[in-house]
Amino acid sequence: MRVKICGITQPKQAKAIASLGATALGFICVPTSPRYVTAMQIRATVTQLPDDIDKIGVFANAPIEEISQIVNDSGLTGVQLHGDETPEFCHQARQKIPNVEILKALRIRSFDHLEQASIYAQYVDTLLLDAYHPQQLGGTGQTLDWAMLEKFHPSSPWFLAGGLTPENILEALSQVKPNGIDLSSGVEIQPGDKDLHKVALLFERLKTKV
Ligand SMILES: O=C(O)c1ccccc1N[C@@H]1O[C@H](COP(=O)(O)O)[C@@H](O)[C@H]1O
């Protein structure tokens, strides 16, 4: 299973989290976020990471040209679209930056909202389900209703996100079967400052999962 730790701001923490077992690291490219990092900051971290770890930039309603420029400048291997991007936008993004993984984050308000997933799955490599928050785009620590996702089997691979922690991860995975998990505020001391003890505890708990 893929494990993405998101909201990385410090190269030292990135290296430590990679060696603990993360398969992907996420960098917030949304200027209003307290976890925001510039392309140059991302590059400084990415150059210190192993090739086999995915480096995902998180964007929200940014123009394709800006996303493409940041990918080129930073060395990102994937782009997570976390705003209100349409399926058409996702399709265009894939054409503009062809060798980069495109993930579409859907902030799920209700069971009906899940229907969107089958449309987006045609245009992206990977889906990501996050909890909806009326004022914040992400990194909210709010969980989804996992019971609602028990029968969620989209045609593309998908990440479960939203309020996951070392404490609740096994309960979540007992109900939901995603291809990957994504954690941010659940393994933090404060926004952008990761708690390496919590990250280590996460991987210990994941090892106990059969
Ligand atoms: O983390 C942020 O600040 C952020 C800002 C804008 C868009 C997305 C953001 N984070 C994403 O939120 C989810 C879940 O976070 P949490 O585990 O509930 O804290 C995750 O996918 C982050 O990439």
PDB file of C-alpha atoms and ligand atoms in Angstrom:
ATOM      1  CA  MET A   1       0.000   0.000   0.000  1.00  0.00           C
ATOM      2  CA  ARG A   2       1.228   3.509  -0.811  1.00  0.00           C
ATOM      3  CA  VAL A   3       1.773   5.814   2.174  1.00  0.00           C
ATOM      4  CA  LYS A   4       1.942   9.551   1.517  1.00  0.00           C
ATOM      5  CA  ILE A   5       2.961  12.018   4.192  1.00  0.00           C
ATOM      6  CA  CYS A   6       1.868  15.487   3.164  1.00  0.00           C
ATOM      7  CA  GLY A   7       2.746  19.043   4.149  1.00  0.00           C
ATOM      8  CA  ILE A   8       6.519  18.610   4.180  1.00  0.00           C
ATOM      9  CA  THR A   9       8.454  21.857   4.709  1.00  0.00           C
ATOM     10  CA  GLN A  10      11.849  20.713   6.012  1.00  0.00           C
ATOM     11  CA  PRO A  11      14.459  18.674   4.059  1.00  0.00           C
ATOM     12  CA  LYS A  12      15.693  16.879   7.203  1.00  0.00           C
ATOM     13  CA  GLN A  13      12.190  15.734   8.083  1.00  0.00           C
ATOM     14  CA  ALA A  14      11.592  14.641   4.481  1.00  0.00           C
ATOM     15  CA  LYS A  15      14.661  12.379   4.557  1.00  0.00           C
ATOM     16  CA  ALA A  16      13.717  10.938   7.944  1.00  0.00           C
ATOM     17  CA  ILE A  17      10.123  10.241   6.836  1.00  0.00           C
ATOM     18  CA  ALA A  18      11.356   8.599   3.620  1.00  0.00           C
ATOM     19  CA  SER A  19      13.617   6.298   5.590  1.00  0.00           C
ATOM     20  CA  LEU A  20      10.776   5.377   7.961  1.00  0.00           C
ATOM     21  CA  GLY A  21       8.888   3.934   4.975  1.00  0.00           C
ATOM     22  CA  ALA A  22       6.831   6.627   3.226  1.00  0.00           C
ATOM     23  CA  THR A  23       6.375   5.892  -0.481  1.00  0.00           C
ATOM     24  CA  ALA A  24       5.335   9.487  -1.273  1.00  0.00           C
ATOM     25  CA  LEU A  25       5.866  12.939   0.181  1.00  0.00           C
ATOM     26  CA  GLY A  26       3.535  15.867  -0.403  1.00  0.00           C
ATOM     27  CA  PHE A  27       4.430  19.537  -0.769  1.00  0.00           C
ATOM     28  CA  ILE A  28       1.756  22.224  -0.445  1.00  0.00           C
ATOM     29  CA  CYS A  29       1.892  24.686  -3.356  1.00  0.00           C
ATOM     30  CA  VAL A  30      -1.188  26.610  -2.163  1.00  0.00           C
ATOM     31  CA  PRO A  31       0.036  30.070  -1.034  1.00  0.00           C
ATOM     32  CA  THR A  32      -2.701  30.525   1.607  1.00  0.00           C
ATOM     33  CA  SER A  33      -1.712  27.338   3.464  1.00  0.00           C
ATOM     34  CA  PRO A  34       0.493  27.483   6.573  1.00  0.00           C
ATOM     35  CA  ARG A  35       2.349  24.549   4.960  1.00  0.00           C
ATOM     36  CA  TYR A  36       3.115  26.440   1.730  1.00  0.00           C
ATOM     37  CA  VAL A  37       6.529  25.903   0.146  1.00  0.00           C
ATOM     38  CA  THR A  38       7.996  27.494  -2.984  1.00  0.00           C
ATOM     39  CA  ALA A  39       9.332  25.601  -6.002  1.00  0.00           C
ATOM     40  CA  MET A  40      12.873  26.380  -4.880  1.00  0.00           C
ATOM     41  CA  GLN A  41      12.215  25.031  -1.380  1.00  0.00           C
ATOM     42  CA  ILE A  42      10.730  21.873  -2.893  1.00  0.00           C
ATOM     43  CA  ARG A  43      13.753  21.455  -5.164  1.00  0.00           C
ATOM     44  CA  ALA A  44      16.127  21.773  -2.197  1.00  0.00           C
ATOM     45  CA  THR A  45      14.303  18.845  -0.551  1.00  0.00           C
ATOM     46  CA  VAL A  46      13.651  16.717  -3.644  1.00  0.00           C
ATOM     47  CA  THR A  47      17.344  16.621  -4.581  1.00  0.00           C
ATOM     48  CA  GLN A  48      18.089  14.958  -1.229  1.00  0.00           C
ATOM     49  CA  LEU A  49      15.470  12.205  -1.612  1.00  0.00           C
ATOM     50  CA  PRO A  50      15.761   8.708  -3.145  1.00  0.00           C
ATOM     51  CA  ASP A  51      14.533   8.396  -6.754  1.00  0.00           C
ATOM     52  CA  ASP A  52      11.923   5.792  -5.855  1.00  0.00           C
ATOM     53  CA  ILE A  53       9.889   8.050  -3.572  1.00  0.00           C
ATOM     54  CA  ASP A  54       7.027   9.978  -5.172  1.00  0.00           C
ATOM     55  CA  LYS A  55       7.178  13.749  -4.790  1.00  0.00           C
ATOM     56  CA  ILE A  56       3.682  15.181  -5.053  1.00  0.00           C
ATOM     57  CA  GLY A  57       2.824  18.887  -5.283  1.00  0.00           C
ATOM     58  CA  VAL A  58      -0.598  19.899  -3.933  1.00  0.00           C
ATOM     59  CA  PHE A  59      -2.360  22.666  -5.909  1.00  0.00           C
ATOM     60  CA  ALA A  60      -5.802  24.272  -5.661  1.00  0.00           C
ATOM     61  CA  ASN A  61      -7.359  26.101  -8.619  1.00  0.00           C
ATOM     62  CA  ALA A  62      -3.952  27.111 -10.018  1.00  0.00           C
ATOM     63  CA  PRO A  63      -3.551  27.757 -13.789  1.00  0.00           C
ATOM     64  CA  ILE A  64      -2.031  24.845 -15.746  1.00  0.00           C
ATOM     65  CA  GLU A  65       0.921  27.005 -16.871  1.00  0.00           C
ATOM     66  CA  GLU A  66       1.789  27.766 -13.248  1.00  0.00           C
ATOM     67  CA  ILE A  67       1.545  24.093 -12.252  1.00  0.00           C
ATOM     68  CA  SER A  68       3.719  23.077 -15.193  1.00  0.00           C
ATOM     69  CA  GLN A  69       6.337  25.723 -14.336  1.00  0.00           C
ATOM     70  CA  ILE A  70       6.507  24.623 -10.692  1.00  0.00           C
ATOM     71  CA  VAL A  71       6.823  20.949 -11.722  1.00  0.00           C
ATOM     72  CA  ASN A  72       9.723  21.838 -14.035  1.00  0.00           C
ATOM     73  CA  ASP A  73      11.448  24.038 -11.477  1.00  0.00           C
ATOM     74  CA  SER A  74      11.059  21.704  -8.505  1.00  0.00           C
ATOM     75  CA  GLY A  75      11.408  18.124  -9.751  1.00  0.00           C
ATOM     76  CA  LEU A  76       7.945  17.027  -8.592  1.00  0.00           C
ATOM     77  CA  THR A  77       6.830  13.622  -9.945  1.00  0.00           C
ATOM     78  CA  GLY A  78       3.126  14.132  -9.285  1.00  0.00           C
ATOM     79  CA  VAL A  79       0.464  16.800  -9.007  1.00  0.00           C
ATOM     80  CA  GLN A  80      -2.510  16.656  -6.613  1.00  0.00           C
ATOM     81  CA  LEU A  81      -5.375  18.895  -7.701  1.00  0.00           C
ATOM     82  CA  HIS A  82      -7.176  19.766  -4.457  1.00  0.00           C
ATOM     83  CA  GLY A  83      -9.500  22.585  -5.551  1.00  0.00           C
ATOM     84  CA  ASP A  84     -12.536  22.741  -7.840  1.00  0.00           C
ATOM     85  CA  GLU A  85     -10.715  21.584 -10.980  1.00  0.00           C
ATOM     86  CA  THR A  86     -13.083  20.126 -13.594  1.00  0.00           C
ATOM     87  CA  PRO A  87     -12.573  16.775 -15.385  1.00  0.00           C
ATOM     88  CA  GLU A  88     -11.673  18.823 -18.495  1.00  0.00           C
ATOM     89  CA  PHE A  89      -8.972  20.672 -16.533  1.00  0.00           C
ATOM     90  CA  CYS A  90      -7.559  17.334 -15.315  1.00  0.00           C
ATOM     91  CA  HIS A  91      -7.470  16.094 -18.914  1.00  0.00           C
ATOM     92  CA  GLN A  92      -5.617  19.235 -20.025  1.00  0.00           C
ATOM     93  CA  ALA A  93      -3.168  18.939 -17.125  1.00  0.00           C
ATOM     94  CA  ARG A  94      -2.344  15.391 -18.141  1.00  0.00           C
ATOM     95  CA  GLN A  95      -1.575  16.546 -21.686  1.00  0.00           C
ATOM     96  CA  LYS A  96       0.488  19.533 -20.571  1.00  0.00           C
ATOM     97  CA  ILE A  97       2.601  17.537 -18.092  1.00  0.00           C
ATOM     98  CA  PRO A  98       2.466  14.001 -19.553  1.00  0.00           C
ATOM     99  CA  ASN A  99       5.018  12.118 -17.473  1.00  0.00           C
ATOM    100  CA  VAL A 100       3.728  13.324 -14.154  1.00  0.00           C
ATOM    101  CA  GLU A 101       1.158  11.463 -12.021  1.00  0.00           C
ATOM    102  CA  ILE A 102      -2.121  13.401 -11.854  1.00  0.00           C
ATOM    103  CA  LEU A 103      -4.141  12.934  -8.678  1.00  0.00           C
ATOM    104  CA  LYS A 104      -7.560  14.522  -8.209  1.00  0.00           C
ATOM    105  CA  ALA A 105      -8.634  15.183  -4.643  1.00  0.00           C
ATOM    106  CA  LEU A 106     -12.393  15.084  -4.062  1.00  0.00           C
ATOM    107  CA  ARG A 107     -13.672  16.709  -0.876  1.00  0.00           C
ATOM    108  CA  ILE A 108     -16.644  14.507  -0.102  1.00  0.00           C
ATOM    109  CA  ARG A 109     -19.750  16.103   1.416  1.00  0.00           C
ATOM    110  CA  SER A 110     -22.214  13.225   1.020  1.00  0.00           C
ATOM    111  CA  PHE A 111     -22.684   9.766  -0.439  1.00  0.00           C
ATOM    112  CA  ASP A 112     -24.102  11.299  -3.663  1.00  0.00           C
ATOM    113  CA  HIS A 113     -20.932  13.324  -4.084  1.00  0.00           C
ATOM    114  CA  LEU A 114     -19.013  10.058  -4.534  1.00  0.00           C
ATOM    115  CA  GLU A 115     -20.577   9.682  -7.989  1.00  0.00           C
ATOM    116  CA  GLN A 116     -18.122  12.310  -9.268  1.00  0.00           C
ATOM    117  CA  ALA A 117     -15.324   9.821  -8.763  1.00  0.00           C
ATOM    118  CA  SER A 118     -16.284   7.667 -11.751  1.00  0.00           C
ATOM    119  CA  ILE A 119     -16.100  10.716 -14.044  1.00  0.00           C
ATOM    120  CA  TYR A 120     -12.734  11.957 -12.755  1.00  0.00           C
ATOM    121  CA  ALA A 121     -11.285   8.417 -12.820  1.00  0.00           C
ATOM    122  CA  GLN A 122     -11.277   8.578 -16.643  1.00  0.00           C
ATOM    123  CA  TYR A 123      -8.987  11.622 -16.703  1.00  0.00           C
ATOM    124  CA  VAL A 124      -6.517  11.121 -13.863  1.00  0.00           C
ATOM    125  CA  ASP A 125      -4.072   8.473 -12.713  1.00  0.00           C
ATOM    126  CA  THR A 126      -5.209   8.421  -9.107  1.00  0.00           C
ATOM    127  CA  LEU A 127      -8.099   9.687  -6.979  1.00  0.00           C
ATOM    128  CA  LEU A 128      -7.823  10.969  -3.425  1.00  0.00           C
ATOM    129  CA  LEU A 129     -10.785  11.302  -1.079  1.00  0.00           C
ATOM    130  CA  ASP A 130     -10.627  13.992   1.596  1.00  0.00           C
ATOM    131  CA  ALA A 131     -13.230  15.283   4.044  1.00  0.00           C
ATOM    132  CA  TYR A 132     -15.156  18.442   3.169  1.00  0.00           C
ATOM    133  CA  HIS A 133     -14.635  21.551   5.293  1.00  0.00           C
ATOM    134  CA  PRO A 134     -16.608  24.737   4.483  1.00  0.00           C
ATOM    135  CA  GLN A 135     -13.720  27.138   5.161  1.00  0.00           C
ATOM    136  CA  GLN A 136     -10.544  25.154   4.477  1.00  0.00           C
ATOM    137  CA  LEU A 137      -9.335  23.290   1.415  1.00  0.00           C
ATOM    138  CA  GLY A 138      -7.298  20.651   3.188  1.00  0.00           C
ATOM    139  CA  GLY A 139      -5.094  19.703   6.095  1.00  0.00           C
ATOM    140  CA  THR A 140      -8.167  20.051   8.305  1.00  0.00           C
ATOM    141  CA  GLY A 141      -7.870  16.887  10.388  1.00  0.00           C
ATOM    142  CA  GLN A 142     -11.519  16.056   9.643  1.00  0.00           C
ATOM    143  CA  THR A 143     -12.300  12.415   8.906  1.00  0.00           C
ATOM    144  CA  LEU A 144     -14.615  11.005   6.271  1.00  0.00           C
ATOM    145  CA  ASP A 145     -17.485   8.683   7.103  1.00  0.00           C
ATOM    146  CA  TRP A 146     -15.525   5.475   6.447  1.00  0.00           C
ATOM    147  CA  ALA A 147     -18.671   3.311   6.520  1.00  0.00           C
ATOM    148  CA  MET A 148     -19.859   5.259   3.463  1.00  0.00           C
ATOM    149  CA  LEU A 149     -16.717   4.104   1.598  1.00  0.00           C
ATOM    150  CA  GLU A 150     -16.966   0.382   2.294  1.00  0.00           C
ATOM    151  CA  LYS A 151     -18.258  -0.281  -1.225  1.00  0.00           C
ATOM    152  CA  PHE A 152     -16.180   2.398  -2.945  1.00  0.00           C
ATOM    153  CA  HIS A 153     -14.261   0.667  -5.761  1.00  0.00           C
ATOM    154  CA  PRO A 154     -13.419   3.211  -8.480  1.00  0.00           C
ATOM    155  CA  SER A 155     -11.801   2.215 -11.770  1.00  0.00           C
ATOM    156  CA  SER A 156      -8.581   4.016 -10.842  1.00  0.00           C
ATOM    157  CA  PRO A 157      -6.337   3.576  -7.796  1.00  0.00           C
ATOM    158  CA  TRP A 158      -7.208   5.833  -4.873  1.00  0.00           C
ATOM    159  CA  PHE A 159      -5.867   7.307  -1.634  1.00  0.00           C
ATOM    160  CA  LEU A 160      -7.844   7.698   1.565  1.00  0.00           C
ATOM    161  CA  ALA A 161      -7.093  11.043   3.268  1.00  0.00           C
ATOM    162  CA  GLY A 162      -8.732  13.243   5.885  1.00  0.00           C
ATOM    163  CA  GLY A 163      -7.912  13.218   9.563  1.00  0.00           C
ATOM    164  CA  LEU A 164      -5.923   9.976   9.534  1.00  0.00           C
ATOM    165  CA  THR A 165      -3.654   9.433  12.557  1.00  0.00           C
ATOM    166  CA  PRO A 166      -1.532   6.598  13.978  1.00  0.00           C
ATOM    167  CA  GLU A 167      -4.404   6.085  16.440  1.00  0.00           C
ATOM    168  CA  ASN A 168      -7.243   5.685  13.944  1.00  0.00           C
ATOM    169  CA  ILE A 169      -5.465   4.219  10.907  1.00  0.00           C
ATOM    170  CA  LEU A 170      -6.164   0.559  11.695  1.00  0.00           C
ATOM    171  CA  GLU A 171      -9.840   1.240  12.334  1.00  0.00           C
ATOM    172  CA  ALA A 172     -10.039   3.135   9.021  1.00  0.00           C
ATOM    173  CA  LEU A 173      -8.346   0.310   7.108  1.00  0.00           C
ATOM    174  CA  SER A 174     -10.608  -2.282   8.704  1.00  0.00           C
ATOM    175  CA  GLN A 175     -13.545  -0.567   6.957  1.00  0.00           C
ATOM    176  CA  VAL A 176     -12.014   0.853   3.787  1.00  0.00           C
ATOM    177  CA  LYS A 177      -9.692  -0.714   1.213  1.00  0.00           C
ATOM    178  CA  PRO A 178      -7.795   2.104  -0.541  1.00  0.00           C
ATOM    179  CA  ASN A 179      -4.615   1.683  -2.609  1.00  0.00           C
ATOM    180  CA  GLY A 180      -2.905   4.289  -0.474  1.00  0.00           C
ATOM    181  CA  ILE A 181      -3.275   6.496   2.581  1.00  0.00           C
ATOM    182  CA  ASP A 182      -2.388  10.170   2.989  1.00  0.00           C
ATOM    183  CA  LEU A 183      -1.673  11.843   6.333  1.00  0.00           C
ATOM    184  CA  SER A 184      -0.833  15.431   7.189  1.00  0.00           C
ATOM    185  CA  SER A 185      -2.093  17.095  10.390  1.00  0.00           C
ATOM    186  CA  GLY A 186      -2.387  13.705  12.132  1.00  0.00           C
ATOM    187  CA  VAL A 187       1.417  13.404  12.215  1.00  0.00           C
ATOM    188  CA  GLU A 188       2.270  17.031  13.043  1.00  0.00           C
ATOM    189  CA  ILE A 189       3.442  19.088  16.010  1.00  0.00           C
ATOM    190  CA  GLN A 190       2.104  22.200  14.265  1.00  0.00           C
ATOM    191  CA  PRO A 191       1.316  22.961  10.595  1.00  0.00           C
ATOM    192  CA  GLY A 192       4.381  22.064   8.500  1.00  0.00           C
ATOM    193  CA  ASP A 193       6.367  20.657  11.422  1.00  0.00           C
ATOM    194  CA  LYS A 194       6.088  16.865  11.328  1.00  0.00           C
ATOM    195  CA  ASP A 195       6.216  14.770  14.486  1.00  0.00           C
ATOM    196  CA  LEU A 196       8.699  12.002  13.636  1.00  0.00           C
ATOM    197  CA  HIS A 197       7.581   9.933  16.642  1.00  0.00           C
ATOM    198  CA  LYS A 198       4.032   9.924  15.313  1.00  0.00           C
ATOM    199  CA  VAL A 199       5.267   9.001  11.833  1.00  0.00           C
ATOM    200  CA  ALA A 200       7.306   6.110  13.301  1.00  0.00           C
ATOM    201  CA  LEU A 201       4.252   4.978  15.297  1.00  0.00           C
ATOM    202  CA  LEU A 202       2.174   5.042  12.111  1.00  0.00           C
ATOM    203  CA  PHE A 203       4.564   2.637  10.356  1.00  0.00           C
ATOM    204  CA  GLU A 204       4.705   0.365  13.433  1.00  0.00           C
ATOM    205  CA  ARG A 205       0.900   0.169  13.448  1.00  0.00           C
ATOM    206  CA  LEU A 206       0.801  -0.505   9.699  1.00  0.00           C
ATOM    207  CA  LYS A 207       3.220  -3.439  10.156  1.00  0.00           C
ATOM    208  CA  THR A 208       0.721  -5.134  12.495  1.00  0.00           C
ATOM    209  CA  LYS A 209      -1.931  -5.081   9.772  1.00  0.00           C
ATOM    210  CA  VAL A 210      -2.276  -8.468   8.094  1.00  0.00           C
TER     211      VAL A 210
HETATM  212  O1  LIG B   1      -2.411  20.771   4.136  1.00  0.00           O
HETATM  213  C1  LIG B   1      -2.790  21.839   3.653  1.00  0.00           C
HETATM  214  O2  LIG B   1      -2.523  22.920   4.203  1.00  0.00           O
HETATM  215  C2  LIG B   1      -3.592  21.827   2.392  1.00  0.00           C
HETATM  216  C3  LIG B   1      -3.906  23.036   1.795  1.00  0.00           C
HETATM  217  C4  LIG B   1      -4.639  23.072   0.621  1.00  0.00           C
HETATM  218  C5  LIG B   1      -5.061  21.887   0.033  1.00  0.00           C
HETATM  219  C6  LIG B   1      -4.765  20.678   0.627  1.00  0.00           C
HETATM  220  C7  LIG B   1      -4.047  20.618   1.794  1.00  0.00           C
HETATM  221  N1  LIG B   1      -3.741  19.418   2.418  1.00  0.00           N
HETATM  222  C8  LIG B   1      -4.274  18.127   2.064  1.00  0.00           C
HETATM  223  O3  LIG B   1      -5.328  17.783   2.950  1.00  0.00           O
HETATM  224  C9  LIG B   1      -5.441  16.379   3.014  1.00  0.00           C
HETATM  225  C10 LIG B   1      -5.821  15.890   4.399  1.00  0.00           C
HETATM  226  O4  LIG B   1      -5.099  16.465   5.424  1.00  0.00           O
HETATM  227  P1  LIG B   1      -5.294  15.993   6.959  1.00  0.00           P
HETATM  228  O5  LIG B   1      -4.630  14.650   7.072  1.00  0.00           O
HETATM  229  O6  LIG B   1      -6.757  15.937   7.251  1.00  0.00           O
HETATM  230  O7  LIG B   1      -4.590  17.017   7.762  1.00  0.00           O
HETATM  231  C11 LIG B   1      -4.135  15.816   2.495  1.00  0.00           C
HETATM  232  O8  LIG B   1      -4.392  15.185   1.259  1.00  0.00           O
HETATM  233  C12 LIG B   1      -3.267  17.012   2.238  1.00  0.00           C
HETATM  234  O9  LIG B   1      -2.585  16.825   1.029  1.00  0.00           O
END
